[in-house]
Structure formats: structure tokens, C-alpha cells
Coordinates of N, CA and C and ligand atoms in Angstrom, one line a residue:
M343 N 7.6 -12.8 -37.1 CA 6.2 -12.6 -36.9 C 5.6 -13.6 -35.9
M344 N 4.7 -13.1 -35.0 CA 4.2 -14.0 -33.9 C 3.2 -15.0 -34.5
S345 N 3.2 -16.2 -33.9 CA 2.2 -17.2 -34.3 C 0.9 -16.9 -33.6
V346 N -0.2 -17.6 -34.0 CA -1.5 -17.5 -33.4 C -1.4 -17.9 -31.9
A347 N -0.6 -19.0 -31.7 CA -0.5 -19.5 -30.3 C 0.2 -18.4 -29.4
A348 N 1.1 -17.7 -29.9 CA 1.8 -16.7 -29.1 C 0.8 -15.6 -28.8
Y349 N 0.0 -15.2 -29.8 CA -1.0 -14.1 -29.5 C -2.0 -14.6 -28.4
V350 N -2.4 -15.9 -28.5 CA -3.4 -16.4 -27.6 C -2.7 -16.4 -26.2
G351 N -1.5 -16.8 -26.1 CA -0.7 -16.8 -24.8 C -0.6 -15.5 -24.2
V352 N -0.3 -14.5 -25.0 CA -0.1 -13.1 -24.5 C -1.5 -12.6 -24.1
G353 N -2.5 -12.9 -24.9 CA -3.9 -12.4 -24.5 C -4.3 -13.1 -23.2
A354 N -4.1 -14.4 -23.0 CA -4.4 -15.0 -21.8 C -3.7 -14.5 -20.6
M355 N -2.4 -14.2 -20.8 CA -1.6 -13.6 -19.7 C -2.2 -12.2 -19.3
L356 N -2.6 -11.4 -20.3 CA -3.1 -10.1 -20.1 C -4.4 -10.2 -19.3
L357 N -5.3 -11.1 -19.7 CA -6.6 -11.3 -19.0 C -6.4 -11.7 -17.6
L358 N -5.4 -12.6 -17.3 CA -5.1 -13.1 -16.0 C -4.6 -11.9 -15.1
W359 N -3.8 -11.1 -15.7 CA -3.2 -9.9 -15.0 C -4.4 -9.0 -14.6
I360 N -5.3 -8.7 -15.6 CA -6.4 -7.8 -15.3 C -7.3 -8.4 -14.2
A361 N -7.6 -9.7 -14.3 CA -8.4 -10.4 -13.4 C -7.8 -10.3 -12.0
G362 N -6.5 -10.5 -11.9 CA -5.8 -10.5 -10.6 C -5.9 -9.1 -10.0
N363 N -5.7 -8.1 -10.8 CA -5.8 -6.7 -10.3 C -7.2 -6.4 -9.8
L364 N -8.2 -6.8 -10.5 CA -9.6 -6.6 -10.1 C -9.9 -7.3 -8.8
Y365 N -9.4 -8.5 -8.7 CA -9.6 -9.3 -7.5 C -9.0 -8.6 -6.3
R366 N -7.7 -8.2 -6.5 CA -7.0 -7.5 -5.4 C -7.7 -6.2 -5.0
R367 N -8.2 -5.5 -6.0 CA -8.9 -4.2 -5.7 C -10.1 -4.5 -4.9
E368 N -10.9 -5.5 -5.3 CA -12.1 -5.8 -4.6 C -11.8 -6.3 -3.1
K369 N -10.8 -7.1 -3.0 CA -10.4 -7.7 -1.7 C -10.0 -6.6 -0.7
N370 N -9.3 -5.6 -1.3 CA -8.7 -4.6 -0.4 C -9.5 -3.3 -0.2
K371 N -10.7 -3.2 -0.8 CA -11.3 -1.9 -0.8 C -11.8 -1.5 0.6
N372 N -11.9 -2.4 1.5 CA -12.3 -2.1 2.9 C -11.2 -2.1 3.8
R373 N -9.9 -2.1 3.3 CA -8.7 -2.2 4.1 C -8.0 -0.9 4.0
V374 N -7.2 -0.6 5.0 CA -6.4 0.7 5.0 C -5.2 0.5 5.9
I375 N -4.1 1.2 5.6 CA -2.9 1.1 6.4 C -3.1 1.8 7.8
Y376 N -2.5 1.3 8.8 CA -2.5 1.9 10.2 C -1.1 2.0 10.7
V377 N -0.8 3.1 11.4 CA 0.5 3.3 12.0 C 0.4 3.2 13.5
A378 N 1.2 2.3 14.1 CA 1.3 2.2 15.6 C 2.4 3.2 16.0
V379 N 1.9 4.4 16.4 CA 2.9 5.5 16.6 C 3.9 5.2 17.6
D380 N 3.6 4.4 18.6 CA 4.6 4.1 19.7 C 5.7 3.2 19.2
R381 N 5.6 2.6 18.0 CA 6.6 1.8 17.4 C 7.4 2.5 16.3
C382 N 6.9 3.6 15.8 CA 7.5 4.3 14.7 C 8.6 5.1 15.1
I383 N 9.8 5.0 14.4 CA 10.9 5.8 14.8 C 11.1 6.9 13.8
G384 N 10.2 7.1 12.8 CA 10.3 8.2 11.8 C 11.4 8.0 10.8
C385 N 11.7 6.8 10.4 CA 12.8 6.6 9.4 C 12.4 7.0 8.0
R386 N 11.1 7.1 7.7 CA 10.6 7.6 6.4 C 10.6 6.6 5.3
R387 N 11.1 5.4 5.6 CA 11.1 4.4 4.5 C 9.8 4.1 3.9
C388 N 8.7 4.1 4.7 CA 7.4 3.8 4.2 C 6.9 5.0 3.4
V389 N 7.2 6.2 3.9 CA 6.8 7.4 3.2 C 7.3 7.4 1.7
K390 N 8.6 7.1 1.6 CA 9.2 7.1 0.3 C 8.6 6.0 -0.6
R391 N 8.2 4.9 0.0 CA 7.7 3.7 -0.8 C 6.3 4.0 -1.3
C392 N 5.5 4.7 -0.6 CA 4.1 4.9 -1.0 C 4.0 5.8 -2.2
S393 N 3.6 5.3 -3.4 CA 3.5 6.1 -4.6 C 2.2 7.0 -4.6
R394 N 1.3 6.7 -3.6 CA 0.1 7.4 -3.6 C 0.1 8.6 -2.6
H395 N 1.2 8.7 -1.9 CA 1.5 9.8 -1.0 C 0.4 9.8 0.2
V396 N 0.2 8.7 0.7 CA -0.8 8.5 1.8 C -0.2 8.9 3.1
L397 N 1.1 8.6 3.3 CA 1.7 8.8 4.6 C 2.5 10.1 4.6
E398 N 2.6 10.7 5.8 CA 3.4 11.9 6.0 C 4.0 11.9 7.3
M399 N 5.2 12.6 7.4 CA 5.9 12.7 8.7 C 5.2 13.8 9.5
V400 N 5.1 13.6 10.8 CA 4.7 14.7 11.7 C 5.6 14.7 12.9
N401 N 5.7 15.8 13.5 CA 6.5 16.0 14.7 C 5.7 16.6 15.8
D402 N 5.2 15.8 16.7 CA 4.3 16.4 17.8 C 4.8 15.9 19.1
E403 N 3.9 15.9 20.1 CA 4.3 15.5 21.5 C 4.8 14.1 21.6
A404 N 4.4 13.3 20.6 CA 4.9 11.9 20.5 C 6.2 11.8 19.8
G405 N 6.8 12.9 19.3 CA 8.1 12.8 18.6 C 7.8 12.7 17.1
A406 N 8.9 12.5 16.4 CA 8.8 12.4 14.9 C 8.3 11.0 14.6
H407 N 7.2 11.0 13.8 CA 6.6 9.7 13.4 C 5.7 9.9 12.2
V408 N 5.3 8.8 11.6 CA 4.5 8.9 10.4 C 3.0 8.8 10.8
E409 N 2.2 9.5 10.0 CA 0.8 9.5 10.1 C 0.1 9.2 8.8
V410 N -1.1 8.5 8.9 CA -1.8 8.2 7.7 C -2.6 9.5 7.4
K411 N -2.1 10.3 6.5 CA -2.6 11.6 6.3 C -3.8 11.6 5.3
Y412 N -3.8 10.7 4.3 CA -4.8 10.6 3.4 C -5.3 9.2 3.2
P413 N -6.1 8.7 4.2 CA -6.5 7.3 4.2 C -7.4 7.0 3.0
G414 N -8.1 8.0 2.5 CA -9.0 7.7 1.3 C -8.2 7.4 0.1
K415 N -6.9 7.7 0.0 CA -6.0 7.4 -1.1 C -5.3 6.1 -1.0
C416 N -5.4 5.4 0.2 CA -4.7 4.2 0.4 C -5.5 3.0 -0.3
T417 N -4.7 2.3 -1.2 CA -5.3 1.2 -1.9 C -5.1 -0.2 -1.2
A418 N -4.5 -0.1 0.0 CA -4.1 -1.3 0.8 C -3.2 -2.2 -0.1
C419 N -2.4 -1.6 -0.9 CA -1.5 -2.5 -1.7 C -0.4 -3.2 -0.9
G420 N -0.1 -2.7 0.2 CA 0.9 -3.4 1.1 C 2.3 -3.1 0.8
D421 N 2.6 -2.2 -0.2 CA 4.0 -1.9 -0.6 C 4.8 -1.4 0.6
C422 N 4.2 -0.6 1.4 CA 4.9 0.1 2.5 C 5.2 -0.9 3.7
L423 N 4.4 -2.0 3.8 CA 4.5 -2.9 5.0 C 5.9 -3.5 5.1
G424 N 6.5 -3.9 3.9 CA 7.8 -4.6 4.0 C 8.9 -3.6 4.2
K425 N 8.7 -2.3 4.2 CA 9.7 -1.3 4.4 C 9.9 -1.1 5.9
C426 N 8.9 -1.4 6.7 CA 9.0 -1.1 8.1 C 9.7 -2.2 8.9
K427 N 10.9 -1.9 9.5 CA 11.6 -2.9 10.2 C 11.2 -2.9 11.7
F428 N 10.3 -2.0 12.0 CA 9.9 -1.9 13.4 C 8.5 -2.3 13.7
N429 N 7.9 -3.0 12.8 CA 6.5 -3.5 13.0 C 5.5 -2.5 13.4
A430 N 5.7 -1.3 12.8 CA 4.8 -0.2 13.1 C 3.6 -0.1 12.2
L431 N 3.6 -0.8 11.1 CA 2.6 -0.7 10.1 C 1.7 -2.0 10.1
K432 N 0.4 -1.8 10.0 CA -0.4 -3.0 9.7 C -1.6 -2.6 8.9
M433 N -2.2 -3.6 8.3 CA -3.5 -3.3 7.5 C -4.7 -3.6 8.4
V434 N -5.6 -2.7 8.4 CA -6.8 -2.9 9.2 C -8.0 -2.6 8.4
D435 N -9.2 -3.0 8.9 CA -10.4 -2.7 8.3 C -10.8 -1.2 8.4
R436 N -11.3 -0.7 7.3 CA -11.8 0.7 7.4 C -13.0 0.8 8.3
V437 N -13.0 1.9 9.1 CA -14.2 2.0 10.0 C -15.1 3.1 9.4
Ligands
SF4_1897 S1 -0.8 0.2 1.6 FE1 0.0 1.0 -0.4 S2 -1.3 2.9 -0.8 FE2 -1.6 2.3 1.4 S3 0.0 3.6 2.5 FE3 1.0 1.6 2.0 S4 2.0 1.9 0.0 FE4 0.6 3.6 0.3
SF4_1898 S1 9.0 2.5 8.1 FE1 8.1 2.1 10.1 S2 9.5 3.1 11.5 FE2 9.9 4.0 9.5 S3 8.7 5.8 9.4 FE3 7.5 4.1 8.4 S4 6.2 3.3 10.1 FE4 7.8 4.6 11.0

């Protein structure tokens, strides 16, 4: 059986986690992912990483590359950034 101290500890950790998420959401609400098409080689690593399906592959006159298809769904979580080995992704202010 858990002691009172353990309940307090778990509760405090939960509150910190919630506060951290709210802070990150507020901080990122005016940010969005941007793709530098000239650097993108179309490896799809970022597409697979984005759980919100913001990014999509396109094949046009610039060749196969990624596009920010649904910017409104981007939470600026940054998960995709670390997947790009070609420095083609960056976070920018929403316009
Ligand atoms: S920053 Fe997050 S939500 Fe936005 S495209 Fe990257 S992985 Fe998806
Ligand atoms: S990880 Fe980088 S190079 Fe690969 S598809 Fe995404 S933006 Fe393009």
C-alpha cells in the first residue's frame, strides 16, 4: 500500500508534467515547421516521425521533397527536427 508521501510525490510529478505541457503549448502556439525545399532530399524520415500528419511528400519541378501540407495541425513539438540530417527543417513564426 502506498504511503501518503508517495501519493503526494506522484501528485506533484503529475502537476509538474501538466504545467510543463501547458507552458510548451503556450510557447509554441505561434510557431510552425518550415521546409527548405532546396535542402530536402525526400528521405521521408520527418514524415514518418510526425504523428499529426502535418508533412507530405510531393514530386514537382523541384523534385521529390516534403511540404508542410497542414500547417494548422503543427504543434511545433520539434519531433521531426532531429530526424532531418540535411538541415532542411526549421521552426519559424507563424505569419
Ligand atoms: S513540429 Fe511536430 S507537429 Fe510539427 S511537423 Fe514536426 S513533428 Fe509534426
Ligand atoms: S528528413 Fe529532411 S531531407 Fe528527409 S524528407 Fe524530411 S526534410 Fe526532407
